[in-house]
Amino acid sequence: MELIESHLCFGGEQRRYKHSSKVLGCEMTVAVFLPPDFGPHTPVLYWLSGLTCTDENFVQKAGAQRLAAELGLAIVAPDTSPRGDAVADDAGYDLGKGAGFYVNATQAPWAEHYRMDDYVVRELPPLVEALGLGQRRGVSGHSMGGHGALVLALRNRDHFASVSAFSPICNPMDCPWGQKAFTAYLGEDKAGWAAYDASVLLAEAKAPWPIRVDVGLADNFLAEQLKVESLEQAARQSGSVLQLHRQAGYDHSYFFVASFMEAHLRFHAAQLK
Amino acid sequence: MELIESHLCFGGEQRRYKHSSKVLGCEMTVAVFLPPDFGPHTPVLYWLSGLTCTDENFVQKAGAQRLAAELGLAIVAPDTSPRGDAVADDAGYDLGKGAGFYVNATQAPWAEHYRMDDYVVRELPPLVEALGLGQRRGVSGHSMGGHGALVLALRNRDHFASVSAFSPICNPMDCPWGQKAFTAYLGEDKAGWAAYDASVLLAEAKAPWPIRVDVGLADNFLAEQLKVESLEQAARQSGSVLQLHRQAGYDHSYFFVASFMEAHLRFHAAQLK
């Protein structure tokens, strides 16, 4: 990984790297926050951003560095999709670049580059840990990335030791964003979709950790796209612990995310130490 | 003022307004953070942003809302210049739109719209206070806006009850950014420049309040553009209290601003209550 930017921030370092991703077949940028005195004892929280975002949105808007520095948490914020002229794209904001959906695509023209599941879970961690960080990993994210956090954790229960989400798409098989993305990336056959649906995965087997989810009740996407009730039902079905916080008056923006970032960072830190 | 955006944030409201500015002769946007339970007891901190910024940079990047909500501070972040197709501009990022320099321009083609001093000090406060806020006012800012904060406070000692700055241009008569801006907006005659130079104003008369200034020692602009030594000398000359904090390792970015925002907000709150 090549360091392209570094800023001292709350006594830690907000870095930005670029690297040639073998998994995605393109050059990627990734943000890494290193707390003061980081080392092999330092756990790493992976943050997955939402539609239209890059590796920069979280870093600039979430206000996480203050408490991450205090708690001794590193935070890795990858980009949301493969990038570059060689990578397939779509005119819609909710498909293609900026909308990787954290799946391994199986369909043309997406399958060649869109392997965000493998990128986040297999390729990035060794690169990140080689900076001198520990192997205790948490995952969180927002919206499409909130779903990414839930589904990557539920698919890799030993890989992550803590998971939370803000405003996640909870049941993509049953909402327009998810149906559009899964049809494109995974094909028409819905049998293949279940392996990337957080509500289906959570219903099938008890989660090994408590899951914290915050949603705003003034979120425009809540009813049609997020479907938190499906996640609640899935948790009941498998006897999983879901700490679902419905926050009155909050919307889908980073103003909401920033407002509850402290609660999520403390939630992760408690499980990652 | 017409409300165009509002987000619940840390229990307060991050609002955005547009309004037709009589002083600037154009439509302007302005960000207003209202803490929970705001009212006539609520003081208002004016935040002036730097070159290339709009009313959005501070709101998204400074992470100020958490503590402003806790301290009961409203924060007003205006745009950095007049805007619109009718407003004169320059190809350089450091002149024209996005670079109002918080002066009342006297020279063509700038004098018609570039009256940011009057806008911030005369036009905005009554509009803001009509939202139900108090008349205790502080002012802070970053870079060009840090200079704006210093100079508008020093020119209006009864209007503001507290002042601070991050990485301010301290002596614009003696640096490239300032000389370029002052020549364009105020003309070749340097006699007119002194009225908008913080170091000159501070040297002339003792400031009625302590001034807090933070600069990063890894700031690329420190030596050539910021000239904090001139401000230090001016404070000594007039017997003013300058709390100058040189922060090792920090640069000119909002990662620096965010890191010391809490210290500045507490500094203002203590004087504004």
Coordinates of C-alpha atoms in Angstrom, one line a residue:
Chain A
M1 CA 0.0 0.0 0.0
E2 CA 1.3 3.4 -1.0
L3 CA 0.8 6.3 1.5
I4 CA -0.8 9.2 -0.4
E5 CA -2.0 11.4 2.5
S6 CA -1.5 11.7 6.2
H7 CA -2.9 14.2 8.7
L8 CA -2.4 14.3 12.4
C9 CA -5.9 14.1 14.0
F10 CA -6.7 14.0 17.7
G11 CA -3.2 12.8 18.3
G12 CA -3.6 9.9 15.9
E13 CA -3.1 9.7 12.1
Q14 CA -5.7 9.9 9.4
R15 CA -4.0 8.2 6.5
R16 CA -5.0 7.5 2.9
Y17 CA -3.4 4.7 0.9
K18 CA -3.7 3.6 -2.7
H19 CA -2.9 0.0 -3.7
S20 CA -3.3 -2.3 -6.7
S21 CA -6.1 -4.7 -5.7
K22 CA -5.6 -8.2 -7.1
V23 CA -9.1 -9.2 -6.1
L24 CA -10.8 -6.3 -7.8
G25 CA -8.4 -5.9 -10.7
C26 CA -8.0 -2.2 -10.3
E27 CA -6.3 0.5 -8.2
M28 CA -8.1 1.3 -5.0
T29 CA -7.9 4.0 -2.3
V30 CA -8.5 3.2 1.4
A31 CA -8.6 5.4 4.5
V32 CA -6.9 4.2 7.7
F33 CA -7.2 6.0 11.0
L34 CA -4.4 5.0 13.4
P35 CA -4.9 5.9 17.1
P36 CA -1.9 7.2 19.1
D37 CA 0.4 4.4 20.2
F38 CA -1.1 1.8 17.9
G39 CA 0.4 -1.7 17.8
P40 CA -0.4 -5.4 17.7
H41 CA -2.8 -4.8 20.6
T42 CA -4.9 -2.4 18.5
P43 CA -8.2 -3.8 17.1
V44 CA -9.5 -2.6 13.7
L45 CA -13.0 -1.5 12.9
Y46 CA -13.9 -1.8 9.2
W47 CA -16.3 0.9 8.1
L48 CA -18.4 0.3 5.0
S49 CA -20.0 3.4 3.4
G50 CA -23.2 3.7 1.5
L51 CA -24.4 4.4 -2.1
T52 CA -22.5 7.2 -3.9
C53 CA -19.8 7.3 -1.2
T54 CA -16.0 6.8 -1.4
D55 CA -13.3 6.2 1.2
E56 CA -13.6 9.9 2.1
N57 CA -17.2 10.4 3.4
F58 CA -16.8 8.6 6.7
V59 CA -13.4 10.2 7.4
Q60 CA -14.7 13.7 6.8
K61 CA -18.2 13.6 8.2
A62 CA -18.6 11.0 10.9
G63 CA -16.5 12.7 13.6
A64 CA -15.2 9.3 14.7
Q65 CA -11.5 10.1 15.2
R66 CA -11.8 11.8 18.5
L67 CA -13.2 8.8 20.3
A68 CA -11.3 6.2 18.2
A69 CA -8.1 8.0 19.4
E70 CA -9.3 7.8 23.0
L71 CA -10.4 4.1 22.8
G72 CA -7.4 3.0 20.9
L73 CA -9.3 1.8 17.8
A74 CA -8.0 1.8 14.3
I75 CA -10.6 2.4 11.6
V76 CA -10.4 1.3 8.0
A77 CA -12.8 2.8 5.5
P78 CA -12.5 1.2 2.0
D79 CA -14.0 2.6 -1.1
T80 CA -17.5 1.3 -2.0
S81 CA -16.8 -0.4 -5.3
P82 CA -14.0 -1.1 -7.8
R83 CA -12.9 2.0 -9.7
G84 CA -11.3 3.1 -13.0
D85 CA -12.1 3.3 -16.7
A86 CA -11.8 -0.5 -17.1
V87 CA -14.5 -1.2 -14.6
A88 CA -18.2 -1.7 -15.7
D89 CA -20.6 1.0 -14.6
D90 CA -24.3 2.0 -14.9
A91 CA -26.0 5.3 -15.3
G92 CA -27.9 4.7 -12.0
Y93 CA -26.4 5.9 -8.7
D94 CA -27.5 2.6 -7.2
L95 CA -25.6 0.2 -9.5
G96 CA -22.0 0.0 -10.5
K97 CA -19.3 2.4 -9.3
G98 CA -20.1 3.7 -5.9
A99 CA -22.5 0.9 -5.4
G100 CA -20.5 -2.3 -4.9
F101 CA -23.0 -3.8 -2.4
Y102 CA -20.2 -5.8 -0.8
V103 CA -21.0 -8.9 -2.9
N104 CA -18.9 -11.1 -5.2
A105 CA -20.7 -10.6 -8.5
T106 CA -21.3 -13.7 -10.7
Q107 CA -22.9 -12.0 -13.7
A108 CA -21.4 -10.2 -16.7
P109 CA -20.3 -7.4 -16.9
W110 CA -19.9 -7.2 -13.2
A111 CA -18.2 -10.4 -12.2
E112 CA -14.8 -9.4 -13.5
H113 CA -14.2 -6.6 -11.0
Y114 CA -17.1 -6.5 -8.5
R115 CA -15.8 -8.7 -5.7
M116 CA -16.1 -6.4 -2.7
D117 CA -16.9 -9.3 -0.3
D118 CA -13.5 -10.9 -1.0
Y119 CA -11.8 -7.5 -1.0
V120 CA -13.1 -6.5 2.4
V121 CA -12.8 -9.8 4.1
R122 CA -9.8 -11.5 2.4
E123 CA -7.6 -8.9 0.7
L124 CA -7.7 -5.9 2.9
P125 CA -7.1 -7.3 6.4
P126 CA -3.6 -8.6 5.8
L127 CA -2.6 -5.4 4.1
V128 CA -4.0 -3.4 7.0
E129 CA -2.6 -5.6 9.7
A130 CA 0.9 -5.4 8.1
L131 CA 0.9 -1.7 9.2
G132 CA 1.4 -3.1 12.7
L133 CA -2.2 -3.6 13.9
G134 CA -3.9 -6.5 15.6
Q135 CA -6.2 -9.1 14.2
R136 CA -9.3 -8.4 16.4
R137 CA -11.8 -7.0 13.8
G138 CA -15.1 -5.3 14.0
V139 CA -17.3 -4.1 11.2
S140 CA -19.9 -1.3 10.9
G141 CA -21.3 0.8 8.1
H142 CA -24.1 3.0 6.8
S143 CA -27.1 2.2 4.6
M144 CA -25.7 -0.1 1.8
G145 CA -22.6 -0.3 3.9
G146 CA -24.7 -1.1 7.0
H147 CA -26.0 -4.1 5.1
G148 CA -22.5 -4.9 4.1
A149 CA -21.4 -4.9 7.7
L150 CA -24.3 -7.2 8.8
V151 CA -23.9 -9.6 5.9
L152 CA -20.1 -9.9 5.9
A153 CA -20.1 -10.5 9.6
L154 CA -22.9 -13.1 9.4
R155 CA -21.1 -14.9 6.5
N156 CA -17.7 -14.7 8.4
R157 CA -18.6 -15.3 12.1
D158 CA -15.0 -16.1 13.1
H159 CA -13.5 -13.2 11.2
F160 CA -15.3 -10.4 13.0
A161 CA -15.6 -10.1 16.8
S162 CA -18.2 -7.2 16.7
V163 CA -20.8 -5.8 14.3
S164 CA -23.1 -2.8 14.2
A165 CA -24.9 -0.8 11.5
F166 CA -26.5 2.6 10.9
S167 CA -29.6 2.7 8.7
P168 CA -28.9 -0.7 7.1
I169 CA -30.7 -2.2 4.2
C170 CA -31.8 -5.2 6.3
N171 CA -33.5 -7.4 3.8
P172 CA -32.3 -6.6 0.3
M173 CA -34.3 -9.5 -1.4
D174 CA -37.4 -7.6 -0.4
C175 CA -36.6 -3.9 -1.3
P176 CA -36.0 -2.1 -4.6
W177 CA -32.3 -1.2 -4.0
G178 CA -31.5 -4.8 -3.2
Q179 CA -33.5 -6.4 -5.9
K180 CA -31.9 -4.2 -8.6
A181 CA -28.4 -4.8 -7.3
F182 CA -28.8 -8.6 -6.7
T183 CA -30.4 -9.1 -10.2
A184 CA -27.5 -7.3 -11.8
Y185 CA -24.6 -8.7 -9.7
L186 CA -26.0 -12.2 -8.8
G187 CA -28.5 -12.9 -11.6
E188 CA -32.3 -13.6 -11.9
D189 CA -32.2 -16.8 -9.8
K190 CA -33.2 -15.7 -6.2
A191 CA -31.7 -18.8 -4.8
G192 CA -28.3 -17.1 -5.0
W193 CA -29.5 -14.0 -3.2
A194 CA -30.1 -15.5 0.2
A195 CA -26.4 -15.9 0.9
Y196 CA -26.2 -12.1 0.7
D197 CA -29.3 -11.2 2.7
A198 CA -28.8 -10.2 6.3
S199 CA -32.3 -11.1 7.4
V200 CA -32.1 -14.5 5.8
L201 CA -28.7 -15.2 7.3
L202 CA -29.7 -14.0 10.7
A203 CA -32.9 -16.1 10.7
E204 CA -30.9 -19.3 9.8
A205 CA -28.5 -19.4 12.8
K206 CA -28.0 -17.6 16.1
A207 CA -25.4 -14.8 15.8
P208 CA -22.4 -15.3 18.1
W209 CA -22.4 -11.6 19.1
P210 CA -24.9 -8.9 19.9
I211 CA -25.8 -6.8 16.9
R212 CA -26.4 -3.0 17.4
V213 CA -28.5 -1.2 14.8
D214 CA -29.6 2.4 14.8
V215 CA -32.2 3.8 12.5
G216 CA -33.7 7.3 12.3
L217 CA -37.5 7.4 12.3
A218 CA -37.4 10.4 10.0
D219 CA -35.3 8.4 7.4
N220 CA -37.0 8.7 4.0
F221 CA -35.8 5.2 3.1
L222 CA -36.9 3.4 6.3
A223 CA -40.2 1.8 5.1
E224 CA -39.4 1.0 1.5
Q225 CA -35.7 0.2 1.6
L226 CA -34.4 -0.6 5.1
K227 CA -37.1 -3.1 6.4
V228 CA -35.8 -3.3 10.0
E229 CA -38.8 -5.4 10.9
S230 CA -37.4 -8.2 8.8
L231 CA -34.2 -8.1 10.8
E232 CA -36.1 -8.0 14.1
Q233 CA -38.1 -11.1 13.1
A234 CA -34.9 -12.9 12.0
A235 CA -33.3 -12.2 15.3
R236 CA -36.3 -13.5 17.2
Q237 CA -36.4 -16.6 15.0
S238 CA -32.7 -17.6 15.7
G239 CA -32.6 -16.3 19.3
S240 CA -30.0 -13.7 18.3
V241 CA -29.4 -10.5 20.3
L242 CA -30.4 -7.5 18.3
Q243 CA -30.0 -4.1 20.0
L244 CA -32.3 -2.1 17.7
H245 CA -32.5 1.7 18.5
R246 CA -35.2 3.6 16.7
Q247 CA -34.1 7.3 17.0
A248 CA -37.0 9.7 16.8
G249 CA -36.5 12.7 14.4
Y250 CA -33.2 11.5 12.8
D251 CA -32.8 11.1 9.0
H252 CA -30.5 9.1 6.8
S253 CA -27.7 11.5 6.7
Y254 CA -24.2 11.6 8.3
F255 CA -25.7 14.1 10.8
F256 CA -27.5 11.1 12.2
V257 CA -24.4 8.8 11.9
A258 CA -22.2 11.3 13.7
S259 CA -24.8 11.7 16.5
F260 CA -24.6 8.1 17.5
M261 CA -21.0 7.3 16.5
E262 CA -19.9 7.4 20.1
A263 CA -22.4 4.8 21.1
H264 CA -21.2 2.5 18.3
L265 CA -17.5 3.0 18.9
R266 CA -18.0 2.2 22.6
F267 CA -20.1 -0.9 21.6
H268 CA -17.3 -2.2 19.4
A269 CA -14.4 -1.3 21.8
A270 CA -16.1 -3.2 24.6
Q271 CA -16.1 -6.4 22.5
L272 CA -12.8 -5.9 20.8
K273 CA -10.6 -5.4 23.8
Chain B
M1 CA -34.6 33.4 5.4
E2 CA -36.1 30.4 3.7
L3 CA -35.3 27.0 5.3
I4 CA -33.9 24.7 2.7
E5 CA -32.5 21.8 4.8
S6 CA -32.8 20.6 8.4
H7 CA -31.2 17.6 10.1
L8 CA -31.5 16.5 13.7
C9 CA -28.0 16.3 15.0
F10 CA -26.9 15.6 18.5
G11 CA -30.3 16.6 19.7
G12 CA -30.0 20.0 18.0
E13 CA -30.8 21.0 14.5
Q14 CA -28.4 21.5 11.7
R15 CA -30.3 23.9 9.4
R16 CA -29.5 25.5 6.0
Y17 CA -31.2 28.7 4.8
K18 CA -31.2 30.7 1.7
H19 CA -31.9 34.4 1.6
S20 CA -31.7 37.3 -0.7
S21 CA -28.9 39.5 0.6
K22 CA -29.4 43.2 0.2
V23 CA -25.8 44.0 1.1
L24 CA -24.3 41.5 -1.3
G25 CA -26.9 41.9 -4.0
C26 CA -27.3 38.1 -4.5
E27 CA -28.8 35.0 -3.1
M28 CA -26.8 33.5 -0.3
T29 CA -26.9 30.2 1.6
V30 CA -26.0 30.1 5.3
A31 CA -25.8 27.2 7.8
V32 CA -27.2 27.5 11.3
F33 CA -26.8 25.0 14.1
L34 CA -29.4 25.3 16.8
P35 CA -28.7 23.6 20.1
P36 CA -31.5 21.8 22.0
D37 CA -33.8 24.2 23.9
F38 CA -32.3 27.2 22.2
G39 CA -33.8 30.6 23.0
P40 CA -33.0 34.3 23.8
H41 CA -30.4 33.0 26.3
T42 CA -28.5 31.2 23.5
P43 CA -25.3 32.9 22.3
V44 CA -24.2 32.7 18.7
L45 CA -20.8 31.8 17.4
Y46 CA -20.1 33.0 13.8
W47 CA -17.8 30.7 11.9
L48 CA -15.9 32.1 8.9
S49 CA -14.5 29.5 6.5
G50 CA -11.4 29.7 4.3
L51 CA -10.5 29.8 0.7
T52 CA -12.5 27.6 -1.6
C53 CA -15.0 26.8 1.1
T54 CA -18.8 27.4 1.2
D55 CA -21.3 27.3 4.1
E56 CA -21.0 23.5 4.1
N57 CA -17.3 22.7 4.9
F58 CA -17.5 23.6 8.6
V59 CA -20.8 21.8 9.1
Q60 CA -19.6 18.6 7.6
K61 CA -16.0 18.4 8.7
A62 CA -15.4 20.3 12.0
G63 CA -17.4 17.9 14.3
A64 CA -18.6 20.9 16.3
Q65 CA -22.2 20.0 16.8
R66 CA -21.7 17.5 19.6
L67 CA -20.2 20.0 22.0
A68 CA -22.2 23.0 20.7
A69 CA -25.3 21.0 21.6
E70 CA -23.9 20.3 25.1
L71 CA -22.7 23.9 25.7
G72 CA -25.9 25.5 24.3
L73 CA -24.1 27.4 21.6
A74 CA -25.7 28.2 18.2
I75 CA -23.2 28.3 15.3
V76 CA -23.7 30.3 12.1
A77 CA -21.6 29.4 9.1
P78 CA -22.0 31.8 6.2
D79 CA -20.7 31.3 2.7
T80 CA -17.3 32.8 2.0
S81 CA -18.2 35.2 -0.8
P82 CA -21.1 36.5 -2.8
R83 CA -22.4 34.0 -5.4
G84 CA -24.2 33.8 -8.7
D85 CA -23.7 34.5 -12.4
A86 CA -24.0 38.3 -11.8
V87 CA -21.1 38.3 -9.4
A88 CA -17.5 39.1 -10.6
D89 CA -15.0 36.3 -10.4
D90 CA -11.4 35.4 -11.1
A91 CA -9.7 32.3 -12.4
G92 CA -7.6 32.0 -9.3
Y93 CA -8.9 30.1 -6.3
D94 CA -7.7 32.9 -4.0
L95 CA -9.7 35.8 -5.6
G96 CA -13.4 36.2 -6.2
K97 CA -16.0 33.6 -5.5
G98 CA -15.0 31.4 -2.6
A99 CA -12.5 34.1 -1.5
G100 CA -14.4 37.1 -0.2
F101 CA -11.7 37.9 2.4
Y102 CA -14.4 39.4 4.6
V103 CA -13.8 43.0 3.4
N104 CA -16.0 45.6 1.9
A105 CA -14.4 46.0 -1.6
T106 CA -13.9 49.5 -3.0
Q107 CA -12.6 48.6 -6.4
A108 CA -14.3 47.6 -9.7
P109 CA -15.4 45.0 -10.5
W110 CA -15.6 43.8 -6.9
A111 CA -17.2 46.7 -5.1
E112 CA -20.7 46.0 -6.3
H113 CA -21.1 42.6 -4.5
Y114 CA -18.0 41.9 -2.3
R115 CA -19.2 43.4 1.0
M116 CA -18.6 40.4 3.3
D117 CA -17.7 42.7 6.2
D118 CA -21.1 44.4 6.2
Y119 CA -22.8 41.1 5.4
V120 CA -21.4 39.2 8.4
V121 CA -21.5 42.1 10.9
R122 CA -24.6 44.0 9.9
E123 CA -26.9 42.0 7.8
L124 CA -26.7 38.5 9.1
P125 CA -27.0 39.0 12.9
P126 CA -30.6 40.4 12.9
L127 CA -31.7 37.7 10.5
V128 CA -30.1 35.0 12.7
E129 CA -31.3 36.5 16.0
A130 CA -34.9 36.6 14.6
L131 CA -34.8 32.8 14.8
G132 CA -35.1 33.3 18.5
L133 CA -31.5 33.5 19.5
G134 CA -29.6 35.8 21.8
Q135 CA -27.4 38.8 21.0
R136 CA -24.2 37.6 22.7
R137 CA -21.9 36.9 19.7
G138 CA -18.6 35.2 19.2
V139 CA -16.5 34.8 16.1
S140 CA -14.0 32.2 14.9
G141 CA -12.8 30.8 11.6
H142 CA -10.1 29.1 9.7
S143 CA -7.3 30.4 7.5
M144 CA -8.8 33.3 5.4
G145 CA -11.8 33.0 7.8
G146 CA -9.5 32.9 10.8
H147 CA -8.2 36.3 9.6
G148 CA -11.8 37.3 9.0
A149 CA -12.7 36.5 12.6
L150 CA -9.7 38.5 14.0
V151 CA -10.3 41.5 11.9
L152 CA -14.1 41.7 12.2
A153 CA -13.8 41.4 16.0
L154 CA -11.0 44.0 16.2
R155 CA -13.0 46.4 14.0
N156 CA -16.2 45.8 16.0
R157 CA -15.1 45.4 19.6
D158 CA -18.6 45.9 21.1
H159 CA -20.3 43.6 18.6
F160 CA -18.4 40.4 19.5
A161 CA -17.8 39.2 23.0
S162 CA -15.3 36.4 22.1
V163 CA -12.9 35.7 19.3
S164 CA -10.6 32.9 18.3
A165 CA -9.0 31.6 15.1
F166 CA -7.5 28.5 13.5
S167 CA -4.5 28.9 11.2
P168 CA -5.3 32.5 10.5
I169 CA -3.7 34.8 8.0
C170 CA -2.4 37.1 10.6
N171 CA -0.8 39.9 8.6
P172 CA -2.3 40.0 5.1
M173 CA -0.4 43.2 4.1
D174 CA 2.7 41.1 4.4
C175 CA 1.8 37.9 2.6
P176 CA 1.0 36.8 -1.0
W177 CA -2.6 35.9 -0.4
G178 CA -3.4 39.1 1.4
Q179 CA -1.5 41.4 -1.0
K180 CA -3.3 39.9 -4.0
A181 CA -6.7 40.1 -2.3
F182 CA -6.2 43.6 -0.9
T183 CA -4.8 45.0 -4.2
A184 CA -7.9 43.7 -6.0
Y185 CA -10.6 44.5 -3.5
L186 CA -9.1 47.6 -1.9
G187 CA -6.8 49.1 -4.5
E188 CA -3.1 49.8 -4.9
D189 CA -3.0 52.3 -2.1
K190 CA -1.8 50.4 1.0
A191 CA -3.2 53.1 3.3
G192 CA -6.6 51.5 2.9
W193 CA -5.3 48.0 3.7
A194 CA -4.4 48.7 7.4
A195 CA -8.1 48.8 8.4
Y196 CA -8.3 45.1 7.4
D197 CA -5.1 43.8 8.8
A198 CA -5.4 42.0 12.1
S199 CA -1.8 42.6 13.2
V200 CA -2.0 46.3 12.5
L201 CA -5.4 46.6 14.3
L202 CA -4.1 44.6 17.3
A203 CA -1.0 46.6 17.6
E204 CA -2.9 49.9 17.6
A205 CA -5.2 49.3 20.6
K206 CA -5.5 46.7 23.4
A207 CA -8.1 44.0 22.7
P208 CA -11.0 43.9 25.2
W209 CA -10.9 40.1 25.3
P210 CA -8.3 37.3 25.2
I211 CA -7.7 36.0 21.7
R212 CA -7.1 32.3 21.2
V213 CA -5.2 31.2 18.1
D214 CA -4.1 27.7 17.2
V215 CA -1.7 26.9 14.3
G216 CA -0.2 23.6 13.2
L217 CA 3.6 23.5 13.0
A218 CA 3.3 21.2 9.9
D219 CA 1.1 23.7 8.2
N220 CA 2.5 24.3 4.7
F221 CA 1.3 27.9 4.7
L222 CA 2.7 28.8 8.2
A223 CA 5.8 30.7 7.2
E224 CA 4.8 32.4 4.0
Q225 CA 1.1 33.2 4.5
L226 CA 0.1 33.0 8.1
K227 CA 2.8 35.1 9.9
V228 CA 1.8 34.4 13.5
E229 CA 4.9 36.2 14.7
S230 CA 3.4 39.5 13.5
L231 CA 0.3 38.9 15.6
E232 CA 2.4 38.0 18.6
Q233 CA 4.4 41.2 18.2
A234 CA 1.2 43.2 17.8
A235 CA -0.3 41.7 21.0
R236 CA 2.9 42.6 22.9
Q237 CA 2.8 46.1 21.5
S238 CA -0.8 46.8 22.7
G239 CA -0.7 44.7 25.8
S240 CA -3.4 42.4 24.5
V241 CA -3.8 38.8 25.7
L242 CA -3.0 36.4 22.9
Q243 CA -3.3 32.7 23.7
L244 CA -1.2 31.3 20.8
H245 CA -1.0 27.5 20.7
R246 CA 1.5 26.0 18.3
Q247 CA 0.4 22.4 17.7
A248 CA 3.3 20.1 16.7
G249 CA 2.6 17.9 13.8
Y250 CA -0.7 19.4 12.7
D251 CA -1.3 20.7 9.2
H252 CA -3.8 23.2 7.7
S253 CA -6.7 20.8 7.2
Y254 CA -10.0 20.3 8.9
F255 CA -8.4 17.3 10.6
F256 CA -6.5 19.9 12.6
V257 CA -9.5 22.1 13.1
A258 CA -11.6 19.2 14.4
S259 CA -8.9 18.2 16.8
F260 CA -9.0 21.5 18.6
M261 CA -12.6 22.5 18.1
E262 CA -13.5 21.4 21.6
A263 CA -10.9 23.8 23.1
H264 CA -12.2 26.7 21.0
L265 CA -15.9 26.0 21.8
R266 CA -15.2 25.9 25.5
F267 CA -13.2 29.1 25.2
H268 CA -16.1 30.9 23.5
A269 CA -18.7 29.4 25.8
A270 CA -16.9 30.6 28.9
Q271 CA -17.0 34.2 27.6
L272 CA -20.4 34.1 26.1
K273 CA -22.4 32.8 29.1

